[in-house]
Short mmCIF file of C-alpha atoms in Angstrom, two decimals:
data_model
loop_
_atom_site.label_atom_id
_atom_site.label_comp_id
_atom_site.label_asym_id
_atom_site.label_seq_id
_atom_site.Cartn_x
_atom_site.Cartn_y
_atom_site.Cartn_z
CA UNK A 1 93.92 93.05 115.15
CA UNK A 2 96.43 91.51 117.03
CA UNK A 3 94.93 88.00 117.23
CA UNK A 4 94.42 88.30 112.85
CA UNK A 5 98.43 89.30 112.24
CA UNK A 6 99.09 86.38 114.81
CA UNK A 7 97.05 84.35 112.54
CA UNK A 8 98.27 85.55 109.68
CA UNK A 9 101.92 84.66 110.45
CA UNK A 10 101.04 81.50 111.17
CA UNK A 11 99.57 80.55 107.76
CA UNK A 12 102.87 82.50 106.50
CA UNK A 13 104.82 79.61 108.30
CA UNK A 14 102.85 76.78 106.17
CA UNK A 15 103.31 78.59 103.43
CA UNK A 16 106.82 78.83 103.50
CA UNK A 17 107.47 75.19 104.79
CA UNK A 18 104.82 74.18 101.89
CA UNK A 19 106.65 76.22 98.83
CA UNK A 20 110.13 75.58 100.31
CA UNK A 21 109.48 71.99 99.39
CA UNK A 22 107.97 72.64 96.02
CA UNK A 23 110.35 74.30 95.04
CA UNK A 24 113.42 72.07 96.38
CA UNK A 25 111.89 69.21 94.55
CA UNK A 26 110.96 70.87 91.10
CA UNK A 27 114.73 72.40 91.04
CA UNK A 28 116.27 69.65 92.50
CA UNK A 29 115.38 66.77 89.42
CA UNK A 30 115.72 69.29 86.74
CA UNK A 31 119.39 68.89 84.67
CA UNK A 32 122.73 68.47 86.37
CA UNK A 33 124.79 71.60 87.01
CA UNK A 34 127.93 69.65 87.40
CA UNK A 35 127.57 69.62 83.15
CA UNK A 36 127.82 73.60 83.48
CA UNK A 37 130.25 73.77 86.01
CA UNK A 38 132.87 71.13 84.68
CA UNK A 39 134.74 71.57 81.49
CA UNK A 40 134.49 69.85 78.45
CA UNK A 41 137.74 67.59 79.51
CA UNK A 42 136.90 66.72 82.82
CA UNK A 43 137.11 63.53 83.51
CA UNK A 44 134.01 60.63 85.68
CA UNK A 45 136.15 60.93 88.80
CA UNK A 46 136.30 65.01 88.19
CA UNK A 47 132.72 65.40 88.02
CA UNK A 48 132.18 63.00 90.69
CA UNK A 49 134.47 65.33 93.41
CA UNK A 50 132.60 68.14 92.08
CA UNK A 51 129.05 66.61 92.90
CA UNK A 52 130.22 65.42 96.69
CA UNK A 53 131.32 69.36 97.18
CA UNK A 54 128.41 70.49 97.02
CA UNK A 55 126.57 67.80 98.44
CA UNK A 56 124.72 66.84 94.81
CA UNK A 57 125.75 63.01 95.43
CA UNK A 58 123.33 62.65 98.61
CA UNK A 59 119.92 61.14 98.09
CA UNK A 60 117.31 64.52 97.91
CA UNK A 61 115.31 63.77 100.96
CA UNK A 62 118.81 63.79 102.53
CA UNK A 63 120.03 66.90 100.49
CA UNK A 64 116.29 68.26 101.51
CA UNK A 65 116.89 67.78 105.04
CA UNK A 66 120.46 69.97 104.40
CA UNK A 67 118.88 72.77 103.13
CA UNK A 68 116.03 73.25 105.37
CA UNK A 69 118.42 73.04 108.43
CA UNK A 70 120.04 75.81 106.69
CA UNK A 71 117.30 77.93 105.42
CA UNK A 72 116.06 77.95 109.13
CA UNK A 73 119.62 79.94 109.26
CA UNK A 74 118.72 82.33 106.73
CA UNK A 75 122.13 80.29 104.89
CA UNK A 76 120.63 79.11 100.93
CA UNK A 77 124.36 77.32 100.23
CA UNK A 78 126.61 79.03 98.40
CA UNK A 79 126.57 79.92 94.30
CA UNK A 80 127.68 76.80 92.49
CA UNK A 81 129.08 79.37 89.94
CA UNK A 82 130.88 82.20 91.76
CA UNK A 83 131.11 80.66 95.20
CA UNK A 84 129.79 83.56 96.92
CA UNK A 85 126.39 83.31 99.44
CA UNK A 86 123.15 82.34 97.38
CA UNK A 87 121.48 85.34 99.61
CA UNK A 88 124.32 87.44 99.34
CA UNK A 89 123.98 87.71 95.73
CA UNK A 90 120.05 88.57 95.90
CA UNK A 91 120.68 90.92 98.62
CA UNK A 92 122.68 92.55 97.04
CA UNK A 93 120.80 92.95 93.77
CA UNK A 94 117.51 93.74 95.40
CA UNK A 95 117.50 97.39 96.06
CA UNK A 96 118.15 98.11 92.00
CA UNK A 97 114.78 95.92 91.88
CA UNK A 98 112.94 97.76 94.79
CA UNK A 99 113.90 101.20 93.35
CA UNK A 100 112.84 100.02 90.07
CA UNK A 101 109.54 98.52 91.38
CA UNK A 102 108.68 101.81 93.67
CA UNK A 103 109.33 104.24 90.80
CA UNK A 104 106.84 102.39 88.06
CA UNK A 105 104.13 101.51 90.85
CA UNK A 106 104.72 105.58 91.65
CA UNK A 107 104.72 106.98 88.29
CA UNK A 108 101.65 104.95 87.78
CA UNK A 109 99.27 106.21 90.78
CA UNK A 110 100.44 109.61 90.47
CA UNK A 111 98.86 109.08 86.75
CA UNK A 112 96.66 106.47 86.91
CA UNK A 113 94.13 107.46 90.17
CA UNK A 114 93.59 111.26 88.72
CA UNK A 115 92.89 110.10 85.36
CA UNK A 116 90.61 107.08 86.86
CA UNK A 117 88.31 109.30 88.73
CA UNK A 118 88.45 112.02 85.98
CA UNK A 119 87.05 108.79 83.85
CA UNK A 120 84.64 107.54 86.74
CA UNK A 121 83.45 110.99 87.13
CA UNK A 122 82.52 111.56 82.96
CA UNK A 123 81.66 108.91 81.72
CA UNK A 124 80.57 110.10 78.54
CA UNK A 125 83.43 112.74 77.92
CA UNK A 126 85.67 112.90 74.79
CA UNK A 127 88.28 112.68 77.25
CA UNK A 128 87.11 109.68 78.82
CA UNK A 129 86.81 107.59 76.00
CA UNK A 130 90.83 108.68 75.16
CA UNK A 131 91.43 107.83 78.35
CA UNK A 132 89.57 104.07 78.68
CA UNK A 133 91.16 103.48 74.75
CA UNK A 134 94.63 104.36 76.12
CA UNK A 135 94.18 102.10 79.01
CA UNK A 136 93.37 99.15 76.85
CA UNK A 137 96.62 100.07 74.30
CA UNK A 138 98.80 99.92 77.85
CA UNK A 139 97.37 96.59 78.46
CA UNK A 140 97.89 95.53 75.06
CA UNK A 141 101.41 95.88 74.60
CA UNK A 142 103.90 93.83 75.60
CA UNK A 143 106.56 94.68 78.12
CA UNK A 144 109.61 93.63 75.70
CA UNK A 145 108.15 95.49 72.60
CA UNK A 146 107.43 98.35 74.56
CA UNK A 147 110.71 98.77 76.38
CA UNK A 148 112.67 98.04 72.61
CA UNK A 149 110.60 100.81 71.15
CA UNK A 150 111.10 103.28 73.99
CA UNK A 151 115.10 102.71 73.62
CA UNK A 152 114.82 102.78 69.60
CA UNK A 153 113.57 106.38 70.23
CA UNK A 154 114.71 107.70 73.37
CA UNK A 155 117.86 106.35 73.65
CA UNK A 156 118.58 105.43 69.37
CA UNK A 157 117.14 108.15 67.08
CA UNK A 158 117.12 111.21 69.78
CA UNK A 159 119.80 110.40 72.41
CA UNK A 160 117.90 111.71 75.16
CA UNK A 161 118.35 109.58 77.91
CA UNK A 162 121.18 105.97 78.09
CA UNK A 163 119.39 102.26 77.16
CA UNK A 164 121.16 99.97 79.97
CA UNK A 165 122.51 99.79 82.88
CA UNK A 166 121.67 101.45 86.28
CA UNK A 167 124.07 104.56 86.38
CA UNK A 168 125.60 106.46 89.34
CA UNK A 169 124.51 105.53 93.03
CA UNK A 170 124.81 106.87 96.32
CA UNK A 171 125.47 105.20 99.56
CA UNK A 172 122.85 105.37 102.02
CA UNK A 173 123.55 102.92 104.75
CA UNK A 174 123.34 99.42 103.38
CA UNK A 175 121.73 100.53 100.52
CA UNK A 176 123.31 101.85 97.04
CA UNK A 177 120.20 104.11 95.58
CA UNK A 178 120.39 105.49 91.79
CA UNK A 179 117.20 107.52 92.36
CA UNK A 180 119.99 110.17 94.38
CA UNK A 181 121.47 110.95 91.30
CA UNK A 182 120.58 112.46 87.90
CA UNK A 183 122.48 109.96 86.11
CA UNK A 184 120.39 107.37 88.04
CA UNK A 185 117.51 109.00 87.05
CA UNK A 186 118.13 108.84 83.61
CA UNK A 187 118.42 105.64 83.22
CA UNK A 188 115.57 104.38 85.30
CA UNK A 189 113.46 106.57 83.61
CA UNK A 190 112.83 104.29 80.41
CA UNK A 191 112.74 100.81 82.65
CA UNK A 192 110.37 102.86 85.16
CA UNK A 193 107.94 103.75 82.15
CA UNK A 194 108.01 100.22 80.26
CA UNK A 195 106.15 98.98 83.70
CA UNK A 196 104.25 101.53 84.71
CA UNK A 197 102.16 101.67 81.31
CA UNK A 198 100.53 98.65 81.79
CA UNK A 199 100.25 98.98 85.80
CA UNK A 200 99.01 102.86 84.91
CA UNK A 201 96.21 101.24 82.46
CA UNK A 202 95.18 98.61 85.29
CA UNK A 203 94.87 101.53 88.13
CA UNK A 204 92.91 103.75 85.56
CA UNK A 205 90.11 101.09 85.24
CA UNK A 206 90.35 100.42 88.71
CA UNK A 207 89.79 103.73 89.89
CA UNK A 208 87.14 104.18 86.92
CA UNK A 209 84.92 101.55 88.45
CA UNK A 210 85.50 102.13 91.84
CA UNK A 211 84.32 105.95 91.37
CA UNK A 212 81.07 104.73 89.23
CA UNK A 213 80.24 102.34 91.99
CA UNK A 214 80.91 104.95 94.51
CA UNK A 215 79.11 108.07 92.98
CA UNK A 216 75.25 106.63 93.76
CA UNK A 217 75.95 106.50 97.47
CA UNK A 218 74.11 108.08 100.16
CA UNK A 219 77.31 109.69 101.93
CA UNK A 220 78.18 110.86 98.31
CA UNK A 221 74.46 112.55 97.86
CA UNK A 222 74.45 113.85 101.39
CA UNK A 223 77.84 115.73 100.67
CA UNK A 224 76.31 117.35 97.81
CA UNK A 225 72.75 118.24 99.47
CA UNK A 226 74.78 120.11 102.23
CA UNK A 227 76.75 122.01 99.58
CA UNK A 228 80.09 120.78 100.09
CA UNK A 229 82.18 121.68 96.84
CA UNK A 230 83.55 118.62 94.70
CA UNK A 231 86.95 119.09 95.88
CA UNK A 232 86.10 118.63 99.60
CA UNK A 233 84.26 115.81 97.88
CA UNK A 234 86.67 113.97 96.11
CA UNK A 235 89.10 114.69 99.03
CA UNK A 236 87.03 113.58 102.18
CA UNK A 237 84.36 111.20 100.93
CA UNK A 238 84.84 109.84 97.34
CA UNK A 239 88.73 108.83 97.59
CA UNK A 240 89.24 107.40 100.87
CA UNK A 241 86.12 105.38 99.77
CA UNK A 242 87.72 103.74 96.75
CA UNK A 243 91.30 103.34 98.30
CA UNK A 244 90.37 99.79 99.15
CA UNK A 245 90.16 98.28 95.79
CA UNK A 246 92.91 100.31 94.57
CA UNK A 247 95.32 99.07 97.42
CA UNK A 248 94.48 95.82 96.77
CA UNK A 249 95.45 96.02 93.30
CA UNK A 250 98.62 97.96 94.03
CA UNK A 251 99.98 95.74 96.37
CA UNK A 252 99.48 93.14 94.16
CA UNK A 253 100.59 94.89 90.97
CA UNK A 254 103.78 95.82 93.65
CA UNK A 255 104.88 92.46 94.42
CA UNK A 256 104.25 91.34 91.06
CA UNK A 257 106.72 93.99 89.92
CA UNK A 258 109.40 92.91 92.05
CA UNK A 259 108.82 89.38 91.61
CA UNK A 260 108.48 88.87 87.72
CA UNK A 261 110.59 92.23 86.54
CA UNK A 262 113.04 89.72 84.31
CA UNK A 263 112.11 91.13 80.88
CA UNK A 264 112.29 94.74 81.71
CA UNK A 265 115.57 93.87 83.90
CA UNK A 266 117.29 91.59 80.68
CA UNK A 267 116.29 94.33 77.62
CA UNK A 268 117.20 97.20 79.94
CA UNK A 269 120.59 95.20 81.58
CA UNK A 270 119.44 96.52 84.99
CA UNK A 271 120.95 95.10 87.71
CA UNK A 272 118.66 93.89 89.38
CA UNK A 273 117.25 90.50 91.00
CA UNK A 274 115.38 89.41 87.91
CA UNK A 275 118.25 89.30 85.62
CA UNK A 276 120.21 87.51 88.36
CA UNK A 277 117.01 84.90 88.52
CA UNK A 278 117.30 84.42 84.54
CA UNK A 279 121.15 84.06 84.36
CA UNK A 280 120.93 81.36 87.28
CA UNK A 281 118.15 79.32 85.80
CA UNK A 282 120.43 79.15 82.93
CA UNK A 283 123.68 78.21 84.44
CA UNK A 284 121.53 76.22 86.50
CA UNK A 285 122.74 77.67 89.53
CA UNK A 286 120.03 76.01 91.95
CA UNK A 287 121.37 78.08 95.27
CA UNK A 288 120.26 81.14 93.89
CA UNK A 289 117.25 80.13 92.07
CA UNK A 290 116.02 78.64 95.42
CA UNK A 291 116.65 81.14 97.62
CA UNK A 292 115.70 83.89 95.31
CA UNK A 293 112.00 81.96 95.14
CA UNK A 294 111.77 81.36 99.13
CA UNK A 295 112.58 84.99 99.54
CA UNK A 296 109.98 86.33 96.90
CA UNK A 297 107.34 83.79 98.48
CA UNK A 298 108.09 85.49 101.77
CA UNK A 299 107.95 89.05 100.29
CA UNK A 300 104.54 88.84 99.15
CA UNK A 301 103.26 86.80 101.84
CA UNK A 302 104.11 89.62 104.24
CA UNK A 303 102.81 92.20 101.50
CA UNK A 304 99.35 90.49 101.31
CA UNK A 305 99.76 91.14 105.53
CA UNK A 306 100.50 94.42 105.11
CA UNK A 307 98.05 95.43 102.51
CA UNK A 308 95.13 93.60 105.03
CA UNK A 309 96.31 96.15 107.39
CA UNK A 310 95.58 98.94 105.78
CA UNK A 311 92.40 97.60 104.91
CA UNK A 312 91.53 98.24 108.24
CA UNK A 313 92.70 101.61 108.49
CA UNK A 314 91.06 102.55 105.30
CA UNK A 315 87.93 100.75 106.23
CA UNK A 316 86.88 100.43 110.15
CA UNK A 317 84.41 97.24 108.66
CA UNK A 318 86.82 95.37 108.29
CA UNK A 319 87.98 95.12 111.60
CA UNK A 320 84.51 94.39 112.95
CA UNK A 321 84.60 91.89 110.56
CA UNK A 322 87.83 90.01 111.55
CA UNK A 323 86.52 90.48 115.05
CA UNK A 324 83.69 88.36 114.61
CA UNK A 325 85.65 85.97 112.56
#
């Protein structure tokens, strides 16, 4: 185990050396931010003190060779728009993000497994087919027309709960956490939902094939023949069984979340990284964008680490596999 993490962390490396170019390059001859950062009456010799501030006048294997020896400092330069640390900014955005993330990805395993092996289990039920047909509406719909309909009638027509921003918080250590509060709560609630119905629909059908597949097995048979009830069933044998699958597609799903949350973030105005990602590529504020990007690369490289992990723990094969390799 120790020799695969080891190796692991070492592919992390070239992955992060290998993406921390791409994406210096592909930001790097895209537009001028001096244009958004100048006003309209600045003058050649304004724009040109502007560019040698931040270093934009230097040739990019130059301005390349800046950043890296800067990134290896954890230091991403400093916004071209506020002035304030590139990472600062994220950092400081990325707990509305996480708590956002952790809620949907929550919300949809606490509905999505039950109703997934309730699926796998009958396949023929009434209550199946509502459930596989409501899976494939969650899938369906898109993020922004669900999250506008949810505020047209949660938030417009009945009042129930706020459409925008992230509410009260409370301090815990570095962190500022909504979830603490009931004002918090309410308005996560509607951003948490837009996400989890489509991640709740993937789970479902996840779990639904994983407890077909699972349901012919000998250790499944054996349970029954010795008269085990289908609780102790489902508990002991059936759902650590199919774990596997569904860990690999909510780790995924997980990252995924955090990383791409900008429409649910931008209809919602939560404060969280995404937004920050979409008003930067805008403004063309390249210190954020890039270190927002080497930080997400380096987020789900060590979640695909962590979810191999618990491969391991949730199947003992796949040690003895990774031993042999």
């Amino acid at each position: 185990m120790s020799a695969f993490i080891i190796r692991r962390l070492l592919q992390a490396v070239l992955v992060m050396a290998v993406m921390s170019g791409l994406v210096f390059v592909g930001l790097y001859v895209v537009g001028d931010p001096v244009s958004m950062m100048a006003s309209a009456e600045a003058t050649e010799q304004d724009r040109a003190e502007i560019r040698a501030s931040f270093g934009l006048d230097k040739p990019l294997w130059q301005q390349y060779g800046i950043f890296m020896s800067h990134a290896l400092r954890l230091d991403f330069g400093k916004s071209f728009l506020t002035g304030q640390s590139a990472m600062g900014l994220i950092l400081e955005r990325m707990p509305a993000t996480l708590e956002l993330a952790l809620v949907s990805m929550g919300l949809s395993v606490l509905v999505g497994i039950p109703l997934g092996i309730w699926a796998g289990l009958r396949p023929q039920a009434l209550s199946t087919r509502g459930i596989m047909a409501g899976s494939v509406l969650g899938f369906s719909l898109p993020n922004f027309w669900v999250g506008l309909m949810l505020i047209m009638v949660f938030a417009v027509q009945l009042g129930w709960l706020p459409a925008s921003g992230r509410g009260a918080t409370v301090h815990l250590g570095p962190l500022d956490l909504s979830v603490l509060t009931l004002d918090g709560w309410s308005r996560l609630l509607l951003p948490a939902v837009t996400i989890a119905l489509a991640k709740t629909a993937l789970i479902i059908r996840v779990t639904r094939a994983a407890t077909r597949e699972a349901l012919p097995m000998d250790y499944i048979k054996f349970a029954r023949a010795k008269g085990l009830g289908w609780g102790r069933i489902l508990r002991v044998h059936l759902l650590k069984n199919i774990m596997v699958p569904i860990v690999t597609v909510g780790g995924l799903e997980f990252g995924q979340v955090v990383a791409f949350a900008v429409v649910t973030e931008t209809i919602f105005a939560w404060p969280g990284m995404g937004k920050l990602l979409l008003d930067s590529i805008i403004t063309l504020d390249r210190p954020v964008v890039v270190a927002y990007l080497i930080l997400i690369v380096f987020f789900l490289v060590m979640l695909n680490l962590v979810v191999d992990v618990l491969y391991s723990v949730l199947d003992p094969r796949v040690r003895l596999q990774g031993a042999k390799a």
